[in-house]
CSV table of N, CA and C and ligand atoms in Angstrom, one decimal:
chain,number,residue,atom,x,y,z
A,1,UNK,N,0.8,-1.3,-0.3
A,1,UNK,CA,0.0,0.0,0.0
A,1,UNK,C,1.1,1.2,0.0
A,2,UNK,N,0.4,2.2,-0.5
A,2,UNK,CA,1.2,3.7,-0.8
A,2,UNK,C,0.8,4.3,0.0
A,3,UNK,N,1.9,4.7,0.9
A,3,UNK,CA,1.3,6.0,2.0
A,3,UNK,C,1.1,7.5,1.2
A,4,UNK,N,0.1,7.8,1.2
A,4,UNK,CA,-0.3,9.3,1.0
A,4,UNK,C,0.5,10.5,1.8
A,5,UNK,N,1.4,11.5,1.1
A,5,UNK,CA,1.8,12.2,1.7
A,5,UNK,C,0.7,13.4,2.0
A,6,UNK,N,0.6,14.3,3.0
A,6,UNK,CA,-0.3,15.2,3.2
A,6,UNK,C,0.4,16.4,2.3
A,7,UNK,N,-0.3,17.4,2.1
A,7,UNK,CA,0.1,18.8,1.6
A,7,UNK,C,-0.9,19.7,1.5
A,8,UNK,N,-0.5,20.8,1.6
A,8,UNK,CA,-1.4,22.4,2.0
A,8,UNK,C,-1.1,23.4,1.0
A,9,UNK,N,-1.8,24.2,0.6
A,9,UNK,CA,-1.8,25.0,-0.5
A,9,UNK,C,-2.6,26.3,-0.1
A,10,UNK,N,-1.9,27.3,-0.3
A,10,UNK,CA,-2.4,28.8,0.0
A,10,UNK,C,-2.6,29.4,-1.0
A,11,UNK,N,-3.9,29.9,-1.6
A,11,UNK,CA,-3.9,30.9,-2.7
A,11,UNK,C,-4.0,32.3,-2.1
A,12,UNK,N,-3.5,33.2,-2.7
A,12,UNK,CA,-3.3,34.3,-2.2
A,12,UNK,C,-3.3,35.7,-3.5
A,13,UNK,N,-4.3,36.4,-3.3
A,13,UNK,CA,-4.5,37.7,-4.0
A,13,UNK,C,-4.4,38.9,-3.5
A,14,UNK,N,-4.7,40.0,-3.9
A,14,UNK,CA,-4.9,41.5,-3.2
A,14,UNK,C,-6.0,41.7,-1.9
A,15,UNK,N,-7.1,41.3,-2.1
A,15,UNK,CA,-8.0,41.7,-1.4
A,15,UNK,C,-8.6,40.3,-0.7
A,16,UNK,N,-8.7,39.4,-1.2
A,16,UNK,CA,-9.2,37.9,-0.9
A,16,UNK,C,-10.5,38.0,-0.9
A,17,UNK,N,-11.1,38.8,-1.7
A,17,UNK,CA,-12.3,38.5,-1.8
A,17,UNK,C,-13.0,38.3,-3.5
A,18,UNK,N,-12.1,38.5,-4.3
A,18,UNK,CA,-12.4,38.0,-5.8
A,18,UNK,C,-11.8,36.8,-6.3
A,19,UNK,N,-10.1,36.9,-6.7
A,19,UNK,CA,-9.7,35.7,-7.2
A,19,UNK,C,-9.3,34.6,-6.2
A,20,UNK,N,-8.7,34.9,-5.1
A,20,UNK,CA,-8.0,33.8,-4.5
A,20,UNK,C,-9.1,33.1,-3.7
A,21,UNK,N,-10.4,33.7,-3.0
A,21,UNK,CA,-11.6,32.8,-2.9
A,21,UNK,C,-12.1,31.5,-3.9
A,22,UNK,N,-12.2,32.6,-5.0
A,22,UNK,CA,-12.6,31.7,-6.4
A,22,UNK,C,-11.3,30.5,-6.5
A,23,UNK,N,-10.2,30.9,-6.7
A,23,UNK,CA,-9.2,29.6,-6.5
A,23,UNK,C,-9.2,28.7,-5.4
A,24,UNK,N,-9.3,29.2,-4.4
A,24,UNK,CA,-9.8,28.2,-3.0
A,24,UNK,C,-10.8,27.4,-3.3
A,25,UNK,N,-11.9,28.2,-3.7
A,25,UNK,CA,-12.9,27.1,-3.8
A,25,UNK,C,-13.3,26.1,-5.0
A,26,UNK,N,-12.7,26.7,-6.1
A,26,UNK,CA,-12.3,25.4,-7.3
A,26,UNK,C,-11.6,24.4,-6.8
A,27,UNK,N,-10.3,24.7,-6.4
A,27,UNK,CA,-9.5,23.6,-6.0
A,27,UNK,C,-9.9,22.9,-5.1
A,28,UNK,N,-10.8,23.3,-4.0
A,28,UNK,CA,-11.6,22.3,-2.9
A,28,UNK,C,-12.3,21.6,-3.6
A,29,UNK,N,-13.0,21.8,-4.5
A,29,UNK,CA,-13.7,21.1,-5.4
A,29,UNK,C,-13.1,20.1,-6.2
A,30,UNK,N,-12.2,20.6,-6.6
A,30,UNK,CA,-11.6,19.5,-7.6
A,30,UNK,C,-10.7,18.2,-6.3
A,31,UNK,N,-10.4,19.0,-5.4
A,31,UNK,CA,-9.5,18.0,-4.4
A,31,UNK,C,-10.8,16.9,-4.2
A,32,UNK,N,-11.8,17.5,-3.8
A,32,UNK,CA,-13.0,16.8,-3.2
A,32,UNK,C,-13.5,15.6,-4.2
A,33,UNK,N,-13.9,16.0,-5.5
A,33,UNK,CA,-13.6,15.1,-6.6
A,33,UNK,C,-12.8,14.1,-6.7
A,34,UNK,N,-11.7,14.4,-6.6
A,34,UNK,CA,-10.5,13.4,-6.5
A,34,UNK,C,-10.3,12.3,-5.4
A,35,UNK,N,-11.0,12.7,-4.3
A,35,UNK,CA,-11.3,12.0,-3.0
A,35,UNK,C,-10.3,12.3,-2.4
A,36,UNK,N,-9.2,13.1,-2.3
A,36,UNK,CA,-8.2,13.6,-1.6
A,36,UNK,C,-8.4,15.0,-0.4
A,37,UNK,N,-9.5,14.9,-0.1
A,37,UNK,CA,-9.8,16.2,0.7
A,37,UNK,C,-9.3,15.7,2.1
A,38,UNK,N,-9.2,14.3,2.5
A,38,UNK,CA,-8.5,14.0,4.1
A,38,UNK,C,-6.9,14.5,3.9
A,39,UNK,N,-6.4,14.8,2.9
A,39,UNK,CA,-4.9,14.9,2.7
A,39,UNK,C,-4.5,16.1,2.1
A,40,UNK,N,-5.5,17.1,1.8
A,40,UNK,CA,-5.0,18.4,1.2
A,40,UNK,C,-5.9,19.3,1.7
A,41,UNK,N,-5.0,20.4,2.4
A,41,UNK,CA,-5.2,21.5,3.1
A,41,UNK,C,-5.5,22.7,2.1
A,42,UNK,N,-6.7,23.4,1.9
A,42,UNK,CA,-6.6,24.5,1.1
A,42,UNK,C,-7.0,25.9,2.0
A,43,UNK,N,-6.5,26.9,1.4
A,43,UNK,CA,-7.2,27.9,2.1
A,43,UNK,C,-6.8,29.3,1.1
A,44,UNK,N,-7.2,30.6,1.4
A,44,UNK,CA,-6.7,31.6,0.7
A,44,UNK,C,-6.6,32.8,1.8
A,45,UNK,N,-5.8,33.7,1.3
A,45,UNK,CA,-5.7,34.8,2.2
A,45,UNK,C,-5.2,36.2,1.3
A,46,UNK,N,-5.4,37.3,1.7
A,46,UNK,CA,-5.1,38.6,0.8
A,46,UNK,C,-3.8,39.1,1.5
A,47,UNK,N,-3.1,40.0,0.6
A,47,UNK,CA,-1.7,41.1,1.3
A,47,UNK,C,-2.4,42.2,1.7
A,48,UNK,N,-3.7,42.7,1.4
A,48,UNK,CA,-4.4,43.7,2.0
A,48,UNK,C,-5.3,43.2,3.0
A,49,UNK,N,-5.7,44.8,3.6
A,49,UNK,CA,-6.5,44.2,4.7
A,49,UNK,C,-7.9,44.9,4.9
A,50,UNK,N,-8.0,45.5,3.6
A,50,UNK,CA,-9.0,46.2,3.6
A,50,UNK,C,-10.5,45.2,3.9
A,51,UNK,N,-10.6,44.0,3.4
A,51,UNK,CA,-11.7,43.3,3.3
A,51,UNK,C,-11.8,42.6,4.2
A,52,UNK,N,-11.0,42.4,5.3
A,52,UNK,CA,-11.0,41.5,6.2
A,52,UNK,C,-12.5,40.8,7.0
A,53,UNK,N,-12.6,39.8,6.9
A,53,UNK,CA,-14.0,39.4,7.8
A,53,UNK,C,-15.0,39.2,6.9
A,54,UNK,N,-14.6,40.0,5.4
A,54,UNK,CA,-16.0,39.7,4.4
A,54,UNK,C,-16.1,38.5,3.9
A,55,UNK,N,-17.3,38.3,3.5
A,55,UNK,CA,-17.6,36.9,2.7
A,55,UNK,C,-16.8,37.5,1.1
A,56,UNK,N,-16.5,36.5,0.2
A,56,UNK,CA,-16.4,36.8,-1.2
A,56,UNK,C,-17.3,37.8,-2.0
A,57,UNK,N,-17.0,38.4,-2.7
A,57,UNK,CA,-17.6,39.1,-3.7
A,57,UNK,C,-18.4,39.0,-4.1
A,58,UNK,N,-19.8,39.6,-4.6
A,58,UNK,CA,-21.1,38.7,-5.0
A,58,UNK,C,-20.8,38.1,-6.3
A,59,UNK,N,-19.9,38.9,-7.1
A,59,UNK,CA,-19.8,38.5,-8.4
A,59,UNK,C,-19.1,36.9,-8.8
A,60,UNK,N,-17.8,36.8,-7.6
A,60,UNK,CA,-17.4,35.6,-7.4
A,60,UNK,C,-18.0,34.4,-6.9
A,61,UNK,N,-19.3,34.9,-5.9
A,61,UNK,CA,-20.2,33.9,-5.3
A,61,UNK,C,-21.0,33.5,-6.6
A,62,UNK,N,-21.1,34.5,-7.5
A,62,UNK,CA,-22.3,34.1,-8.4
A,62,UNK,C,-21.7,33.3,-9.6
A,63,UNK,N,-20.3,33.6,-10.0
A,63,UNK,CA,-19.9,32.9,-11.0
A,63,UNK,C,-19.7,31.6,-10.5
A,64,UNK,N,-18.9,31.4,-9.2
A,64,UNK,CA,-18.8,29.9,-8.6
A,64,UNK,C,-20.1,29.2,-8.6
A,65,UNK,N,-21.1,29.8,-8.2
A,65,UNK,CA,-22.4,28.9,-8.0
A,65,UNK,C,-22.6,28.4,-9.3
A,66,UNK,N,-22.7,29.7,-10.5
A,66,UNK,CA,-23.1,29.1,-11.6
A,66,UNK,C,-22.3,27.7,-12.2
A,67,UNK,N,-21.4,27.4,-11.3
A,67,UNK,CA,-20.5,26.2,-12.3
A,67,UNK,C,-20.5,25.2,-10.7
A,68,UNK,N,-21.3,25.4,-10.1
A,68,UNK,CA,-21.3,24.1,-9.0
A,68,UNK,C,-20.5,24.3,-8.0
A,69,UNK,N,-20.0,25.5,-8.0
A,69,UNK,CA,-18.8,25.3,-6.8
A,69,UNK,C,-19.0,26.5,-5.5
A,70,UNK,N,-18.7,26.0,-4.4
A,70,UNK,CA,-18.9,26.4,-3.1
A,70,UNK,C,-17.7,27.3,-2.8
A,71,UNK,N,-18.0,28.8,-2.3
A,71,UNK,CA,-16.7,29.5,-1.9
A,71,UNK,C,-16.9,29.5,-0.2
A,72,UNK,N,-16.1,28.8,0.2
A,72,UNK,CA,-16.3,28.7,2.0
A,72,UNK,C,-15.8,29.8,3.0
A,73,UNK,N,-14.9,30.3,2.6
A,73,UNK,CA,-14.3,31.5,3.4
A,73,UNK,C,-14.6,32.8,3.6
A,74,UNK,N,-13.9,33.5,4.8
A,74,UNK,CA,-14.0,35.0,4.8
A,74,UNK,C,-12.7,35.5,4.6
A,75,UNK,N,-12.6,36.7,3.9
A,75,UNK,CA,-11.1,37.5,4.2
A,75,UNK,C,-10.6,37.2,5.2
A,76,UNK,N,-9.1,37.0,4.9
A,76,UNK,CA,-8.1,37.1,6.1
A,76,UNK,C,-7.0,37.8,5.5
A,77,UNK,N,-6.2,38.2,6.1
A,77,UNK,CA,-4.6,38.8,5.4
A,77,UNK,C,-3.6,37.7,5.8
A,78,UNK,N,-2.6,37.9,4.8
A,78,UNK,CA,-1.5,36.5,5.0
A,78,UNK,C,-0.9,36.9,6.5
A,79,UNK,N,-0.4,35.8,7.0
A,79,UNK,CA,0.4,36.1,8.2
A,79,UNK,C,1.9,35.6,8.0
A,80,UNK,N,3.2,36.1,8.7
A,80,UNK,CA,4.2,35.3,8.4
A,80,UNK,C,4.0,34.0,8.8
A,81,UNK,N,3.1,33.4,9.5
A,81,UNK,CA,2.9,32.2,10.0
A,81,UNK,C,2.4,31.1,9.0
A,82,UNK,N,1.7,31.6,8.0
A,82,UNK,CA,1.1,31.2,6.9
A,82,UNK,C,2.6,30.5,5.8
A,83,UNK,N,3.6,31.3,6.1
A,83,UNK,CA,5.0,30.8,5.4
A,83,UNK,C,5.4,29.5,6.1
A,84,UNK,N,5.1,29.1,7.3
A,84,UNK,CA,5.5,28.0,7.8
A,84,UNK,C,4.4,26.9,7.7
A,85,UNK,N,3.3,27.3,7.8
A,85,UNK,CA,1.9,26.2,7.9
A,85,UNK,C,1.7,26.0,6.3
A,86,UNK,N,2.1,26.6,5.3
A,86,UNK,CA,1.7,26.1,3.9
A,86,UNK,C,3.2,25.5,3.2
A,87,UNK,N,2.5,24.2,2.2
A,87,UNK,CA,3.7,23.9,1.5
A,87,UNK,C,4.0,24.8,0.3
A,88,UNK,N,2.8,25.1,-0.1
A,88,UNK,CA,3.0,26.1,-1.4
A,88,UNK,C,2.0,27.3,-1.4
A,89,UNK,N,2.8,28.4,-1.9
A,89,UNK,CA,1.8,29.7,-1.6
A,89,UNK,C,1.9,29.9,-3.0
A,90,UNK,N,0.5,30.2,-3.5
A,90,UNK,CA,0.3,30.2,-5.1
A,90,UNK,C,-0.5,31.7,-5.3
A,91,UNK,N,0.3,32.7,-5.8
A,91,UNK,CA,-0.2,34.2,-6.1
A,91,UNK,C,-0.9,34.1,-7.4
A,92,UNK,N,-1.9,34.9,-7.2
A,92,UNK,CA,-2.7,35.4,-8.8
A,92,UNK,C,-1.9,36.2,-9.7
A,93,UNK,N,-1.1,37.3,-9.0
A,93,UNK,CA,0.1,38.1,-10.2
A,93,UNK,C,1.2,38.3,-9.4
A,94,UNK,N,2.0,39.1,-10.3
A,94,UNK,CA,3.1,39.4,-10.0
A,94,UNK,C,3.3,40.1,-8.6
A,95,UNK,N,2.5,41.2,-8.8
A,95,UNK,CA,2.3,42.4,-7.6
A,95,UNK,C,2.4,41.6,-6.3
A,96,UNK,N,1.2,40.6,-6.1
A,96,UNK,CA,1.3,39.7,-5.0
A,96,UNK,C,2.6,38.7,-4.6
A,97,UNK,N,3.1,38.7,-5.8
A,97,UNK,CA,4.4,37.7,-5.0
A,97,UNK,C,5.2,38.6,-4.6
A,98,UNK,N,5.4,39.7,-5.2
A,98,UNK,CA,6.4,40.9,-4.7
A,98,UNK,C,5.8,41.5,-3.2
A,99,UNK,N,4.8,41.5,-3.2
A,99,UNK,CA,4.1,41.5,-1.5
A,99,UNK,C,4.3,40.4,-0.6
A,100,UNK,N,4.3,39.2,-1.2
A,100,UNK,CA,4.4,38.1,-0.2
A,100,UNK,C,5.9,37.9,-0.3
A,101,UNK,N,6.9,38.3,-1.0
A,101,UNK,CA,8.1,37.8,-0.7
A,101,UNK,C,8.9,39.3,0.4
A,102,UNK,N,8.2,40.4,0.6
A,102,UNK,CA,8.2,41.2,1.7
A,102,UNK,C,7.7,40.9,2.9
A,103,UNK,N,6.8,39.9,2.9
A,103,UNK,CA,6.3,39.3,4.1
A,103,UNK,C,7.1,38.2,4.6
A,104,UNK,N,7.7,37.5,3.7
A,104,UNK,CA,8.5,36.1,4.1
A,104,UNK,C,9.2,36.3,5.3
A,105,UNK,N,9.2,35.6,6.3
A,105,UNK,CA,10.3,35.7,7.3
A,105,UNK,C,11.5,35.1,7.2
A,106,UNK,N,12.6,35.7,7.6
A,106,UNK,CA,13.9,34.9,7.4
A,106,UNK,C,14.2,33.5,7.6
A,107,UNK,N,14.7,33.2,6.9
A,107,UNK,CA,14.8,31.6,6.8
A,107,UNK,C,14.0,30.4,6.6
A,108,UNK,N,12.8,31.0,6.0
A,108,UNK,CA,11.9,30.2,5.8
A,108,UNK,C,11.5,30.3,3.9
A,109,UNK,N,11.8,28.8,3.8
A,109,UNK,CA,12.1,28.8,2.4
A,109,UNK,C,10.7,28.3,1.4
A,110,UNK,N,9.4,28.2,2.1
A,110,UNK,CA,8.1,27.9,1.4
A,110,UNK,C,8.4,28.5,-0.4
A,111,UNK,N,8.0,27.4,-1.1
A,111,UNK,CA,8.1,27.8,-2.5
A,111,UNK,C,6.9,28.8,-2.7
A,112,UNK,N,6.9,30.2,-3.7
A,112,UNK,CA,6.1,31.0,-4.2
A,112,UNK,C,6.0,30.6,-5.5
A,113,UNK,N,4.7,30.5,-5.7
A,113,UNK,CA,4.6,30.6,-7.4
A,113,UNK,C,3.3,31.3,-7.9
A,114,UNK,N,3.1,31.4,-9.2
A,114,UNK,CA,2.0,32.2,-10.1
A,114,UNK,C,0.9,30.8,-10.0
A,115,UNK,N,-0.5,30.8,-10.0
A,115,UNK,CA,-1.1,29.8,-10.4
A,115,UNK,C,-1.3,29.9,-12.0
A,116,UNK,N,-1.1,30.8,-12.6
A,116,UNK,CA,-0.9,30.6,-14.0
A,116,UNK,C,0.2,29.9,-14.6
A,117,UNK,N,1.2,29.8,-13.7
A,117,UNK,CA,2.6,29.0,-14.4
A,117,UNK,C,1.9,27.7,-14.5
A,118,UNK,N,0.6,27.1,-14.3
A,118,UNK,CA,0.3,26.0,-14.3
A,118,UNK,C,-0.9,26.0,-15.5
A,119,UNK,N,-1.2,27.0,-16.0
A,119,UNK,CA,-2.3,27.2,-17.0
A,119,UNK,C,-1.8,26.5,-18.4
A,120,UNK,N,-2.4,25.5,-19.0
A,120,UNK,CA,-2.3,24.8,-20.1
A,120,UNK,C,-2.2,25.7,-21.5
A,121,UNK,N,-2.9,26.9,-21.2
A,121,UNK,CA,-3.1,27.6,-22.3
A,121,UNK,C,-2.3,29.0,-22.4
A,122,UNK,N,-1.8,29.5,-23.0
A,122,UNK,CA,-0.6,30.6,-23.1
A,122,UNK,C,-1.3,31.8,-22.7
A,123,UNK,N,-0.7,32.4,-22.0
A,123,UNK,CA,-1.0,33.9,-21.3
A,123,UNK,C,0.3,34.6,-20.6
A,124,UNK,N,-0.2,35.7,-20.1
A,124,UNK,CA,0.8,36.5,-19.6
A,124,UNK,C,1.5,36.2,-18.2
A,125,UNK,N,0.7,34.9,-17.7
A,125,UNK,CA,1.1,34.4,-16.5
A,125,UNK,C,0.4,35.0,-15.4
A,126,UNK,N,-0.6,35.8,-15.3
A,126,UNK,CA,-1.5,36.4,-14.3
A,126,UNK,C,-2.7,36.2,-14.6
A,127,UNK,N,-3.7,36.5,-13.5
A,127,UNK,CA,-5.1,36.3,-13.1
A,127,UNK,C,-5.5,37.9,-13.0
A,128,UNK,N,-5.8,38.2,-14.1
A,128,UNK,CA,-6.1,39.8,-13.9
A,128,UNK,C,-7.2,39.8,-12.5
A,129,UNK,N,-6.9,41.2,-12.3
A,129,UNK,CA,-7.8,41.6,-11.2
A,129,UNK,C,-9.0,42.1,-11.5
A,130,UNK,N,-10.4,41.5,-11.4
A,130,UNK,CA,-11.7,41.6,-12.2
A,130,UNK,C,-12.5,42.4,-11.0
A,131,UNK,N,-12.0,43.3,-10.0
A,131,UNK,CA,-12.5,44.0,-9.2
A,131,UNK,C,-13.1,45.5,-10.0
A,132,UNK,N,-12.9,45.8,-10.7
A,132,UNK,CA,-13.4,47.1,-11.3
A,132,UNK,C,-13.8,46.8,-12.3
A,133,UNK,N,-13.8,46.0,-13.0
A,133,UNK,CA,-14.2,45.6,-14.4
A,133,UNK,C,-15.8,44.8,-14.2
A,134,UNK,N,-16.4,44.1,-15.3
A,134,UNK,CA,-17.8,43.8,-15.4
A,134,UNK,C,-17.8,42.6,-15.2
A,135,UNK,N,-18.8,42.1,-15.2
A,135,UNK,CA,-19.4,40.6,-14.7
A,135,UNK,C,-18.6,39.5,-15.9
A,136,UNK,N,-18.2,39.9,-17.2
A,136,UNK,CA,-17.7,39.1,-18.1
A,136,UNK,C,-16.0,38.5,-17.5
A,137,UNK,N,-15.7,39.5,-16.8
A,137,UNK,CA,-14.4,39.4,-16.4
A,137,UNK,C,-14.2,38.3,-15.4
A,138,UNK,N,-15.3,38.0,-14.7
A,138,UNK,CA,-15.5,37.1,-13.3
A,138,UNK,C,-15.4,35.7,-14.4
A,139,UNK,N,-16.3,35.5,-15.6
A,139,UNK,CA,-16.4,34.4,-16.1
A,139,UNK,C,-15.1,34.0,-16.9
A,140,UNK,N,-14.3,35.1,-17.5
A,140,UNK,CA,-12.7,34.8,-17.5
A,140,UNK,C,-11.8,34.5,-16.8
A,141,UNK,N,-12.2,35.1,-15.5
A,141,UNK,CA,-11.2,34.6,-14.4
A,141,UNK,C,-11.5,33.2,-14.0
A,142,UNK,N,-12.7,32.7,-13.9
A,142,UNK,CA,-13.2,31.6,-13.5
A,142,UNK,C,-12.4,30.4,-14.5
A,143,UNK,N,-12.4,30.8,-15.7
A,143,UNK,CA,-12.0,30.2,-16.6
A,143,UNK,C,-10.7,29.4,-16.7
A,144,UNK,N,-9.9,30.4,-16.4
A,144,UNK,CA,-8.4,30.5,-16.4
A,144,UNK,C,-8.0,29.9,-15.0
A,145,UNK,N,-8.7,30.3,-13.9
A,145,UNK,CA,-8.7,29.7,-12.5
A,145,UNK,C,-8.6,27.9,-12.7
A,146,UNK,N,-9.7,27.6,-13.3
A,146,UNK,CA,-10.3,26.5,-13.2
A,146,UNK,C,-9.5,25.2,-14.0
A,147,UNK,N,-8.9,26.0,-15.4
A,147,UNK,CA,-7.7,25.2,-16.0
A,147,UNK,C,-6.5,25.1,-15.0
A,148,UNK,N,-6.2,26.2,-14.8
A,148,UNK,CA,-4.7,26.1,-13.9
A,148,UNK,C,-4.9,25.2,-12.6
A,149,UNK,N,-6.3,25.2,-11.9
A,149,UNK,CA,-6.3,24.4,-10.5
A,149,UNK,C,-6.4,23.1,-10.9
A,150,UNK,N,-6.8,22.6,-12.0
A,150,UNK,CA,-7.0,21.4,-12.5
A,150,UNK,C,-5.4,20.7,-12.8
A,151,UNK,N,-4.2,21.6,-13.5
A,151,UNK,CA,-3.2,21.3,-13.5
A,151,UNK,C,-2.6,21.2,-12.1
A,152,UNK,N,-2.7,22.2,-11.5
A,152,UNK,CA,-2.1,22.5,-10.0
A,152,UNK,C,-2.2,21.1,-9.3
A,153,UNK,N,-3.6,20.4,-9.1
A,153,UNK,CA,-3.9,19.5,-8.6
A,153,UNK,C,-3.5,18.3,-8.9
A,154,UNK,N,-2.8,18.1,-10.3
A,154,UNK,CA,-2.0,16.9,-11.0
A,154,UNK,C,-0.8,17.2,-10.4
A,155,UNK,N,0.1,18.6,-10.2
A,155,UNK,CA,0.9,18.5,-9.8
A,155,UNK,C,1.1,18.1,-8.3
A,156,UNK,N,0.4,18.6,-7.2
A,156,UNK,CA,0.2,18.3,-6.1
A,156,UNK,C,-0.1,16.7,-5.7
A,157,UNK,N,-0.7,16.1,-6.5
A,157,UNK,CA,-1.1,14.6,-6.2
A,157,UNK,C,0.3,14.0,-6.9
A,158,UNK,N,1.0,14.5,-7.7
A,158,UNK,CA,2.2,13.7,-8.0
A,158,UNK,C,3.7,13.8,-7.2
A,159,UNK,N,3.5,15.2,-6.6
A,159,UNK,CA,4.7,15.6,-5.7
A,159,UNK,C,4.2,15.7,-4.4
A,160,UNK,N,2.8,15.4,-4.0
A,160,UNK,CA,2.7,14.9,-2.5
A,160,UNK,C,2.9,16.5,-1.8
Y,1,4NP,P1,-9.0,40.4,-5.3
Y,1,4NP,O1,-9.9,41.9,-5.9
Y,1,4NP,O2,-7.4,40.9,-4.9
Y,1,4NP,O3,-8.9,39.7,-6.4
Y,1,4NP,O4,-9.6,40.0,-4.1
Y,1,4NP,C1,-9.8,43.1,-5.2
Y,1,4NP,C2,-10.7,43.4,-4.1
Y,1,4NP,C3,-10.3,44.2,-3.9
Y,1,4NP,C4,-9.6,45.4,-3.8
Y,1,4NP,C5,-8.5,45.3,-4.8
Y,1,4NP,C6,-8.8,44.1,-5.6
Y,1,4NP,N1,-9.5,46.7,-3.4
Y,1,4NP,O5,-8.8,47.4,-3.7
Y,1,4NP,O6,-10.7,46.9,-2.1
């Protein structure tokens, strides 16, 4: 019998109300479908504090619901402890990556990556911030998050 290793993934954006809660919900949905919920921990957080305690943006909740995906969380800010608690920290854009590097505690080597590094379709590597745009922006963000999360899960299940 193969002993499955546990793994933990934190999705990060700026406000933790639009993109990273969607990535968290989609990834959790895929993890559950794959029967791996017992051994993969999923969460999300923001580098900014404006929306702490809030549920996801109604437009993220709507697009998720249209695709049968539940978004479980409330917004919180990234903490230095997250770098110790999570095996992988997955950012939505390069600005998030820079903000995260500034928060990284000394001597903690947790890998940071862009979600769209996993996207099988070509692009600029970023999930664009849909906050100030229209409804169609959320549908486009959903599609890229979904594709990227499917590939990320393959990677997590392979790497442990
Ligand atoms: P998110 O989008 O980073 O995808 O959650 C944003 C939400 C709120 C703000 C910026 C981006 N804001 O400036 O309040």
